[in-house]
């Protein structure tokens, strides 16, 4: 019941946050009266003196979030800080699984153990015992350094060859990739090699890419991943043969017959990938289409900017951060770019004012800066230009902390832009808090496609232009089915019209 109650957002019911808090409090007291549970965590209970002293050392909000549940659990059971160990953490994770809506998997245990160990190393007065960090179950197999040197040398040479170096002139036909893409592809290839070892291949025999990318080995590994996924393979499993085929072509490590066989494996895997959006993304689209929530999202930046204006004198940094999020949301609603590009936006390079100081802003990204190597151009209207101008002139200097960098969204580290995942999380949290819609920065792109197809049914070329897709096929494969609701509504209206005509006759 707790998880369901927490999913209720006041904006969806027309309540103020205080009204929602009052209703939750009343419900909590009623449930405690009817069925008191002496073993429950009792989040409102005062910490014991020993744990209160430990809690006082925590200033980092992330560490508080990671360790808060464990500390309250131990305090409620009179477990001393110096007695925390693996048995206590085992019991806490069982408690989370059986009696709370909190996550209780290996990932959460790793986070708790790492946070505890970090505190033990850096905070004076913190209990000094270390907790065991469980291994990451996503990686199967030995460490990368245990693989033959010849294989590791080929892999590193390949990725260095396709890395986009601004100071080098491009040579050959290999497509250049950003450092972030290189990091992801390298991690995937290492995980693939580790999986091969985990299902029985000898690590000593994996001496080159030609051995690692042998079609028989690839088929075995993909089938092993698929068996773990269940009846329907995950997107990672489906895409893996295609990514390996790209590497094989780029390095020319396979003979033509082996390359054709690997291509056949890729084709067979791709047929298992359903077209269209996932259910998670479709849920967001349904909320946008069936309620007025997107109007509230569109109005949110102006509301946030008014609040930032009002609080600038008393809390300049808090006001500046709110204005920054307002601008990010406003840009995504009008120019649905990828979060990596948005976070790295630079004044006078990507955000350019055309027509002098009173002109409108343009948002420009060159092909080499975009994931699929397509130029992107968006024009801002007068309202969005005014919002961005106010942020740049009144709030952005506070976030720069004396730096003269040109990032539109400066981060905590001097001279760096805000990390994309952090900016996305702040956008998601703010939109959900104010409107009740849980939406990621990338899902703004899906909403944009849905809005375009609702207004212009079947116009996938327009969707491709707005989202910067290189091929219309990409837009069709991604958003096929979004027009189903409108089609069904047209059909229902036709049926109703015929029924009415029959009744009048």
Coordinates of C-alpha atoms in Angstrom, one line a residue:
X1 CA 0.0 0.0 0.0
X2 CA 2.8 2.4 0.8
X3 CA 4.3 2.2 -2.7
X4 CA 0.9 2.9 -4.2
X5 CA 0.3 5.9 -2.0
X6 CA 3.7 7.3 -2.7
X7 CA 2.9 7.1 -6.5
X8 CA 0.0 9.5 -6.1
X9 CA 1.0 12.9 -7.2
X10 CA -0.9 16.0 -5.8
X11 CA -1.0 17.7 -9.2
X12 CA -2.9 14.7 -10.7
X13 CA -5.7 15.2 -8.0
X14 CA -5.7 19.0 -8.0
X15 CA -4.2 19.0 -4.4
X16 CA -1.5 21.2 -3.0
X17 CA 1.6 19.4 -1.7
X18 CA 0.6 20.2 1.9
X19 CA -2.9 18.7 1.3
X20 CA -1.3 15.5 0.0
X21 CA 1.1 15.4 3.0
X22 CA -1.9 15.8 5.4
X23 CA -3.8 12.9 3.7
X24 CA -0.7 10.6 3.8
X25 CA -0.1 11.4 7.5
X26 CA -3.7 10.7 8.4
X27 CA -3.7 7.4 6.5
X28 CA -0.4 6.4 8.1
X29 CA -1.8 7.0 11.6
X30 CA -5.0 5.1 10.8
X31 CA -3.0 2.1 9.6
X32 CA -0.7 2.2 12.7
X33 CA -3.8 2.3 15.0
X34 CA -5.5 -0.7 13.3
X35 CA -2.4 -2.8 12.9
X36 CA 0.7 -1.7 14.8
X37 CA 3.9 -3.4 13.8
X38 CA 6.5 -3.2 16.5
X39 CA 9.2 -4.5 14.1
X40 CA 8.7 -1.8 11.5
X41 CA 11.4 0.8 10.9
X42 CA 9.4 3.7 12.2
X43 CA 11.0 6.4 10.1
X44 CA 9.8 9.2 12.5
X45 CA 11.6 7.6 15.5
X46 CA 14.4 9.5 17.1
X47 CA 17.8 8.0 16.5
X48 CA 19.8 6.5 19.4
X49 CA 22.6 8.8 20.7
X50 CA 25.2 6.6 19.1
X51 CA 23.5 6.7 15.7
X52 CA 22.7 10.4 16.0
X53 CA 26.4 11.1 16.4
X54 CA 27.2 9.1 13.3
X55 CA 24.4 10.8 11.3
X56 CA 25.7 14.2 12.3
X57 CA 28.9 13.5 10.4
X58 CA 27.0 13.0 7.1
X59 CA 26.9 16.3 5.1
X60 CA 26.8 14.7 1.6
X61 CA 23.2 14.2 0.5
X62 CA 24.1 11.2 -1.6
X63 CA 25.6 9.4 1.3
X64 CA 22.6 10.3 3.4
X65 CA 20.3 8.8 0.8
X66 CA 22.5 5.6 0.5
X67 CA 22.8 5.0 4.3
X68 CA 19.7 6.5 5.8
X69 CA 17.6 3.4 5.6
X70 CA 20.4 1.2 7.2
X71 CA 21.0 3.7 10.0
X72 CA 17.3 4.0 10.9
X73 CA 17.0 0.2 10.7
X74 CA 19.9 -0.3 13.1
X75 CA 18.8 2.4 15.5
X76 CA 15.3 1.0 15.8
X77 CA 16.8 -2.4 16.8
X78 CA 19.5 -1.0 19.2
X79 CA 22.3 -2.3 16.9
X80 CA 25.4 -0.3 17.7
X81 CA 27.4 1.3 14.9
X82 CA 30.5 -0.7 15.7
X83 CA 28.4 -4.0 15.3
X84 CA 27.4 -3.3 11.7
X85 CA 28.7 -6.1 9.5
X86 CA 27.6 -8.6 6.9
X87 CA 25.0 -10.3 9.1
X88 CA 23.4 -6.9 9.9
X89 CA 23.4 -5.9 6.3
X90 CA 21.9 -9.3 5.3
X91 CA 19.1 -8.8 7.8
X92 CA 18.5 -5.2 6.5
X93 CA 18.3 -6.3 2.9
X94 CA 15.8 -9.0 3.9
X95 CA 13.8 -6.4 5.7
X96 CA 13.8 -4.2 2.7
X97 CA 12.6 -7.1 0.5
X98 CA 9.8 -8.3 2.8
X99 CA 8.4 -5.1 4.5
X100 CA 9.2 -2.1 2.4
X101 CA 8.9 -0.9 -1.2
X102 CA 12.6 -0.1 -1.3
X103 CA 14.9 -1.9 -3.8
X104 CA 16.8 -4.8 -2.3
X105 CA 19.0 -6.2 -5.1
X106 CA 22.7 -6.6 -5.5
X107 CA 23.0 -3.1 -7.0
X108 CA 21.5 -1.5 -3.9
X109 CA 23.7 -3.6 -1.6
X110 CA 26.8 -2.5 -3.5
X111 CA 25.7 1.2 -3.1
X112 CA 25.2 0.8 0.6
X113 CA 28.6 -1.0 1.1
X114 CA 30.5 1.5 -1.0
X115 CA 28.9 4.5 0.8
X116 CA 29.7 2.9 4.2
X117 CA 33.3 2.2 3.2
X118 CA 33.7 5.7 1.8
X119 CA 32.6 7.2 5.1
X120 CA 34.9 4.9 7.1
X121 CA 37.9 6.1 5.0
X122 CA 37.1 9.8 5.0
X123 CA 35.0 10.7 8.1
X124 CA 36.7 11.0 11.5
X125 CA 34.7 9.1 14.1
X126 CA 33.0 6.8 11.7
X127 CA 33.1 3.0 12.5
X128 CA 36.2 1.6 10.9
X129 CA 34.9 -1.8 9.8
X130 CA 34.6 -2.3 6.0
X131 CA 31.6 -3.9 4.3
X132 CA 32.0 -6.3 1.5
X133 CA 31.1 -4.9 -1.9
X134 CA 29.4 -7.7 -3.9
X135 CA 30.6 -8.3 -7.5
X136 CA 28.7 -6.7 -10.3
X137 CA 26.5 -9.5 -11.7
X138 CA 26.3 -7.8 -15.0
X139 CA 29.9 -8.8 -15.8
X140 CA 30.6 -12.4 -16.4
X141 CA 34.1 -13.7 -16.5
X142 CA 37.7 -12.7 -15.7
X143 CA 39.3 -9.3 -15.5
X144 CA 40.3 -7.7 -18.8
X145 CA 43.9 -7.8 -17.8
X146 CA 43.8 -11.6 -17.6
X147 CA 43.1 -11.9 -21.4
X148 CA 46.0 -12.5 -23.8
X149 CA 48.1 -9.4 -24.5
X150 CA 47.7 -9.9 -28.3
X151 CA 43.9 -9.7 -28.1
X152 CA 44.0 -6.6 -25.8
X153 CA 46.4 -4.9 -28.1
X154 CA 44.2 -5.5 -31.1
X155 CA 41.1 -4.2 -29.2
X156 CA 42.9 -1.0 -28.0
X157 CA 44.3 -0.4 -31.5
X158 CA 40.8 -0.7 -33.0
X159 CA 39.2 1.7 -30.6
X160 CA 42.1 4.2 -30.8
X161 CA 41.6 4.2 -34.6
X162 CA 38.0 5.1 -34.5
X163 CA 38.3 7.7 -31.7
X164 CA 37.4 11.2 -32.8
X165 CA 40.6 13.2 -32.2
X166 CA 40.0 17.0 -32.8
X167 CA 43.7 17.5 -33.5
X168 CA 44.0 14.8 -36.2
X169 CA 42.8 14.8 -39.7
X170 CA 40.5 11.8 -40.5
X171 CA 42.0 9.1 -42.6
X172 CA 40.4 6.0 -44.1
X173 CA 36.8 5.1 -44.2
X174 CA 36.3 4.3 -40.5
X175 CA 33.6 6.2 -38.8
X176 CA 34.8 8.3 -35.9
X177 CA 33.1 8.0 -32.5
X178 CA 33.0 10.2 -29.5
X179 CA 35.0 9.2 -26.4
X180 CA 31.7 8.4 -24.6
X181 CA 30.7 6.0 -27.4
X182 CA 34.1 4.4 -27.4
X183 CA 33.9 3.8 -23.7
X184 CA 30.5 2.1 -24.1
X185 CA 31.5 0.0 -27.1
X186 CA 34.8 -1.1 -25.4
X187 CA 32.9 -2.1 -22.2
X188 CA 30.4 -4.1 -24.3
X189 CA 33.2 -6.0 -26.1
X190 CA 35.0 -6.8 -22.8
X191 CA 31.7 -8.1 -21.4
X192 CA 31.2 -10.2 -24.5
X193 CA 34.7 -11.7 -24.1
X194 CA 34.0 -12.4 -20.4
X195 CA 30.8 -14.1 -21.2
X196 CA 32.5 -16.3 -23.7
X197 CA 34.9 -17.5 -21.0
X198 CA 32.0 -17.9 -18.5
X199 CA 30.2 -20.4 -20.9
X200 CA 33.2 -22.6 -21.4
X201 CA 35.7 -21.0 -23.9
X202 CA 39.3 -21.1 -22.8
X203 CA 40.7 -17.6 -22.1
X204 CA 44.1 -18.8 -23.5
X205 CA 42.6 -19.5 -26.9
X206 CA 41.1 -15.9 -27.3
X207 CA 44.3 -14.5 -28.7
X208 CA 42.9 -12.2 -31.4
X209 CA 39.8 -10.5 -32.7
X210 CA 39.5 -13.1 -35.4
X211 CA 39.1 -15.8 -32.7
X212 CA 36.8 -13.7 -30.5
X213 CA 34.5 -12.7 -33.4
X214 CA 34.3 -16.2 -34.9
X215 CA 30.6 -16.7 -35.9
X216 CA 30.3 -20.0 -33.9
X217 CA 31.5 -18.3 -30.7
X218 CA 29.3 -15.2 -31.3
X219 CA 26.3 -17.5 -31.8
X220 CA 27.0 -19.3 -28.5
X221 CA 27.4 -16.1 -26.5
X222 CA 24.2 -14.5 -28.0
X223 CA 22.2 -17.6 -27.3
X224 CA 23.6 -17.6 -23.7
X225 CA 22.5 -14.0 -23.2
X226 CA 19.1 -14.8 -24.8
X227 CA 18.6 -17.7 -22.4
X228 CA 19.2 -15.3 -19.5
X229 CA 16.7 -12.8 -20.9
X230 CA 13.9 -15.2 -21.2
X231 CA 11.4 -15.7 -24.0
X232 CA 12.0 -12.2 -25.5
X233 CA 15.6 -11.1 -25.9
X234 CA 16.6 -7.7 -24.5
X235 CA 17.7 -4.9 -26.7
X236 CA 21.3 -5.4 -25.7
X237 CA 21.2 -9.0 -26.9
X238 CA 19.6 -8.1 -30.2
X239 CA 22.0 -5.3 -30.9
X240 CA 25.2 -7.3 -29.9
X241 CA 25.7 -9.2 -33.2
X242 CA 25.3 -5.9 -35.1
X243 CA 27.9 -4.2 -33.0
X244 CA 30.3 -7.1 -33.4
X245 CA 29.8 -7.1 -37.1
X246 CA 30.8 -3.4 -37.2
X247 CA 34.0 -4.3 -35.4
X248 CA 34.7 -7.2 -37.7
X249 CA 34.2 -5.1 -40.8
X250 CA 36.3 -2.3 -39.4
X251 CA 39.3 -4.5 -38.5
X252 CA 38.9 -6.9 -41.5
X253 CA 39.8 -9.7 -39.1
X254 CA 37.4 -12.2 -40.6
X255 CA 37.3 -14.0 -44.0
X256 CA 34.5 -13.2 -46.4
X257 CA 32.6 -16.5 -45.5
X258 CA 32.8 -15.8 -41.8
X259 CA 31.7 -12.3 -42.3
X260 CA 28.7 -13.4 -44.2
X261 CA 27.8 -15.9 -41.5
X262 CA 28.2 -13.2 -38.8
X263 CA 25.9 -10.9 -40.9
X264 CA 23.3 -13.7 -41.0
X265 CA 23.4 -13.9 -37.2
X266 CA 22.9 -10.2 -37.0
X267 CA 19.9 -10.4 -39.4
X268 CA 18.3 -13.2 -37.4
X269 CA 18.7 -11.3 -34.1
X270 CA 17.3 -8.1 -35.6
X271 CA 14.1 -9.9 -36.6
X272 CA 13.5 -10.5 -32.9
X273 CA 13.5 -6.8 -32.1
X274 CA 9.9 -5.4 -32.0
X275 CA 9.4 -2.1 -33.8
X276 CA 8.1 0.9 -32.0
X277 CA 8.5 2.2 -28.5
X278 CA 8.8 0.2 -25.3
X279 CA 5.9 0.1 -22.8
X280 CA 7.7 2.6 -20.5
X281 CA 7.8 5.1 -23.3
X282 CA 4.2 4.4 -24.5
X283 CA 3.0 5.0 -21.0
X284 CA 4.5 8.6 -21.1
X285 CA 2.9 9.1 -24.5
X286 CA -0.5 8.0 -23.2
X287 CA -0.3 10.4 -20.3
X288 CA 0.5 13.3 -22.7
X289 CA -2.2 12.4 -25.1
X290 CA -5.0 11.8 -22.6
X291 CA -4.5 14.6 -20.1
X292 CA -3.4 18.2 -19.9
X293 CA -0.1 17.4 -18.3
X294 CA 2.0 18.5 -21.3
X295 CA 0.4 22.0 -21.1
X296 CA 1.6 22.1 -17.5
X297 CA 5.0 21.0 -18.6
X298 CA 5.1 23.8 -21.2
X299 CA 4.1 26.4 -18.6
X300 CA 6.6 25.1 -16.0
X301 CA 9.7 27.0 -17.2
X302 CA 8.0 30.4 -16.9
X303 CA 6.8 29.5 -13.4
X304 CA 10.3 28.4 -12.3
X305 CA 11.9 31.5 -13.7
X306 CA 9.4 33.7 -11.8
X307 CA 10.3 31.8 -8.6
X308 CA 14.0 32.2 -9.3
X309 CA 13.5 35.9 -9.9
X310 CA 11.7 36.2 -6.5
X311 CA 14.4 34.3 -4.6
X312 CA 17.5 35.7 -6.3
X313 CA 18.3 38.2 -3.5
X314 CA 17.9 35.7 -0.6
X315 CA 19.2 32.5 -2.2
X316 CA 21.1 33.3 -5.3
X317 CA 22.6 29.8 -5.9
X318 CA 19.2 28.1 -5.4
X319 CA 17.5 30.6 -7.6
X320 CA 20.2 30.1 -10.3
X321 CA 19.9 26.3 -10.2
X322 CA 16.1 26.6 -10.6
X323 CA 16.5 29.0 -13.5
X324 CA 19.0 26.6 -15.1
X325 CA 16.5 23.7 -14.9
X326 CA 13.8 26.0 -16.3
X327 CA 15.9 26.8 -19.4
X328 CA 16.7 23.1 -19.9
X329 CA 13.1 22.1 -19.8
X330 CA 12.1 25.0 -22.1
X331 CA 14.7 24.1 -24.7
X332 CA 13.8 20.4 -24.7
X333 CA 10.1 21.2 -25.3
X334 CA 11.0 23.5 -28.3
X335 CA 14.2 21.8 -29.5
X336 CA 14.2 18.1 -28.5
X337 CA 17.9 17.4 -28.8
X338 CA 19.8 14.6 -27.1
X339 CA 20.8 15.3 -23.5
X340 CA 24.5 15.0 -24.3
X341 CA 24.3 17.8 -26.8
X342 CA 22.1 20.0 -24.6
X343 CA 24.5 19.6 -21.6
X344 CA 27.5 20.5 -23.7
X345 CA 25.9 23.6 -25.3
X346 CA 28.3 26.6 -25.5
X347 CA 27.4 30.2 -26.0
X348 CA 28.4 31.7 -29.3
X349 CA 29.2 28.3 -30.7
X350 CA 26.0 26.3 -30.3
X351 CA 23.7 29.0 -28.9
X352 CA 24.0 31.9 -31.3
X353 CA 22.0 35.2 -31.4
X354 CA 21.2 36.1 -35.0
X355 CA 20.4 39.7 -35.9
X356 CA 22.3 41.6 -33.2
X357 CA 21.7 42.0 -29.4
X358 CA 17.9 42.1 -29.9
X359 CA 17.8 39.1 -32.3
X360 CA 16.5 35.7 -31.6
X361 CA 18.6 32.7 -30.5
X362 CA 19.5 29.8 -32.8
X363 CA 20.6 26.4 -31.5
X364 CA 23.2 24.9 -33.8
X365 CA 25.2 21.6 -33.6
X366 CA 27.6 20.5 -36.3
X367 CA 27.5 16.9 -37.6
X368 CA 30.6 15.8 -35.8
X369 CA 29.1 16.8 -32.5
X370 CA 25.9 14.7 -33.0
X371 CA 25.5 11.0 -32.3
X372 CA 24.4 10.2 -35.9
X373 CA 26.5 12.8 -37.6
X374 CA 23.7 15.1 -38.7
X375 CA 23.7 18.9 -38.5
X376 CA 21.0 20.2 -36.2
X377 CA 19.4 23.7 -36.3
X378 CA 16.6 25.1 -34.2
X379 CA 15.3 28.7 -33.9
X380 CA 13.9 30.1 -30.7
X381 CA 10.8 32.3 -30.6
X382 CA 10.8 35.6 -28.7
X383 CA 9.4 34.0 -25.5
X384 CA 12.1 31.3 -25.3
X385 CA 14.8 33.8 -26.3
X386 CA 13.7 36.1 -23.4
X387 CA 13.8 33.2 -20.9
X388 CA 17.3 32.2 -22.0
X389 CA 18.5 35.8 -22.0
X390 CA 17.3 36.3 -18.4
X391 CA 19.1 33.1 -17.3
X392 CA 22.3 34.0 -19.0
X393 CA 22.4 37.6 -17.7
X394 CA 21.0 37.2 -14.2
X395 CA 21.6 33.6 -13.0
X396 CA 24.3 31.9 -15.0
X397 CA 27.2 34.0 -13.5
X398 CA 26.3 32.6 -10.0
X399 CA 26.9 29.1 -11.3
X400 CA 30.2 30.0 -13.1
X401 CA 31.8 30.7 -9.7
X402 CA 34.2 33.2 -11.2
X403 CA 35.0 31.1 -14.3
X404 CA 34.9 32.6 -17.8
X405 CA 33.9 29.4 -19.5
X406 CA 31.1 29.6 -22.1
X407 CA 29.0 26.6 -21.1
X408 CA 25.3 27.3 -21.1
X409 CA 25.0 24.8 -18.2
X410 CA 28.1 25.1 -16.1
X411 CA 28.7 22.2 -13.7
X412 CA 30.2 21.9 -10.2
X413 CA 33.7 21.2 -11.5
X414 CA 35.3 24.5 -12.5
X415 CA 35.6 24.7 -16.3
X416 CA 33.3 21.8 -17.0
X417 CA 29.7 21.6 -18.2
X418 CA 27.1 19.9 -16.1
X419 CA 27.2 16.1 -16.4
X420 CA 24.4 15.0 -18.8
X421 CA 23.0 12.3 -16.4
X422 CA 22.8 14.9 -13.6
X423 CA 21.1 17.5 -15.8
X424 CA 18.6 14.8 -16.9
X425 CA 17.9 13.7 -13.3
X426 CA 17.3 17.3 -12.3
X427 CA 14.9 17.8 -15.2
X428 CA 13.1 14.5 -14.4
X429 CA 12.7 15.3 -10.7
X430 CA 11.5 18.9 -11.3
X431 CA 8.9 17.9 -13.9
X432 CA 7.6 15.0 -11.8
X433 CA 7.5 17.2 -8.6
X434 CA 5.5 19.9 -10.3
X435 CA 3.3 18.1 -12.8
X436 CA 3.2 14.4 -11.7
X437 CA 4.7 13.3 -15.1
X438 CA 7.8 11.1 -14.8
X439 CA 9.7 11.8 -17.9
X440 CA 13.4 11.6 -18.8
X441 CA 15.2 14.1 -20.9
X442 CA 15.3 11.6 -23.8
X443 CA 11.6 11.0 -23.7
X444 CA 11.0 14.7 -24.6
X445 CA 12.0 13.4 -28.1
X446 CA 9.4 10.7 -28.1
X447 CA 6.7 13.3 -27.0
X448 CA 7.8 15.6 -29.8
X449 CA 7.3 12.7 -32.3
X450 CA 3.9 11.9 -30.9
X451 CA 2.8 15.5 -31.1
X452 CA 4.0 15.9 -34.7
X453 CA 2.3 12.7 -35.8
X454 CA -0.9 13.7 -34.1
X455 CA -0.9 17.0 -36.0
X456 CA 0.5 15.6 -39.2
X457 CA -0.5 11.9 -39.5
X458 CA 2.0 9.8 -41.5
X459 CA 4.5 12.7 -41.9
X460 CA 7.5 10.7 -40.8
X461 CA 9.9 12.8 -42.9
X462 CA 9.0 15.8 -40.7
X463 CA 9.7 13.7 -37.5
X464 CA 13.0 12.7 -39.0
X465 CA 13.9 16.4 -39.6
X466 CA 13.0 17.6 -36.1
X467 CA 14.7 14.8 -34.3
X468 CA 17.7 14.7 -36.6
X469 CA 17.3 11.2 -37.8
X470 CA 19.5 10.3 -40.8
X471 CA 16.9 8.1 -42.3
X472 CA 13.1 8.2 -42.3
X473 CA 13.2 4.5 -41.7
X474 CA 14.6 5.2 -38.3
X475 CA 11.6 7.4 -37.5
X476 CA 9.1 4.8 -38.9
X477 CA 10.7 1.9 -36.9
X478 CA 10.8 4.0 -33.7
X479 CA 7.3 5.6 -33.8
X480 CA 5.2 3.2 -35.8
X481 CA 1.9 2.7 -33.9
X482 CA 1.8 6.2 -32.3
X483 CA -1.0 7.1 -34.7
X484 CA -3.1 4.1 -33.6
X485 CA -5.1 6.2 -31.0
X486 CA -6.0 8.8 -33.6
X487 CA -6.9 6.2 -36.1
X488 CA -9.2 4.4 -33.6
X489 CA -10.8 7.7 -32.7
X490 CA -11.6 8.4 -36.4
X491 CA -13.0 5.0 -36.8
X492 CA -15.2 5.3 -33.6
X493 CA -16.5 8.7 -34.9
X494 CA -17.4 7.0 -38.2
X495 CA -19.2 4.2 -36.5
X496 CA -21.1 6.7 -34.3
X497 CA -22.0 8.8 -37.3
X498 CA -23.4 5.8 -39.1
X499 CA -25.4 4.7 -36.0
X500 CA -26.9 8.2 -35.6
X501 CA -27.9 8.2 -39.3
X502 CA -29.6 4.9 -38.9
X503 CA -31.5 6.1 -35.8
X504 CA -32.7 9.2 -37.6
X505 CA -33.9 7.2 -40.6

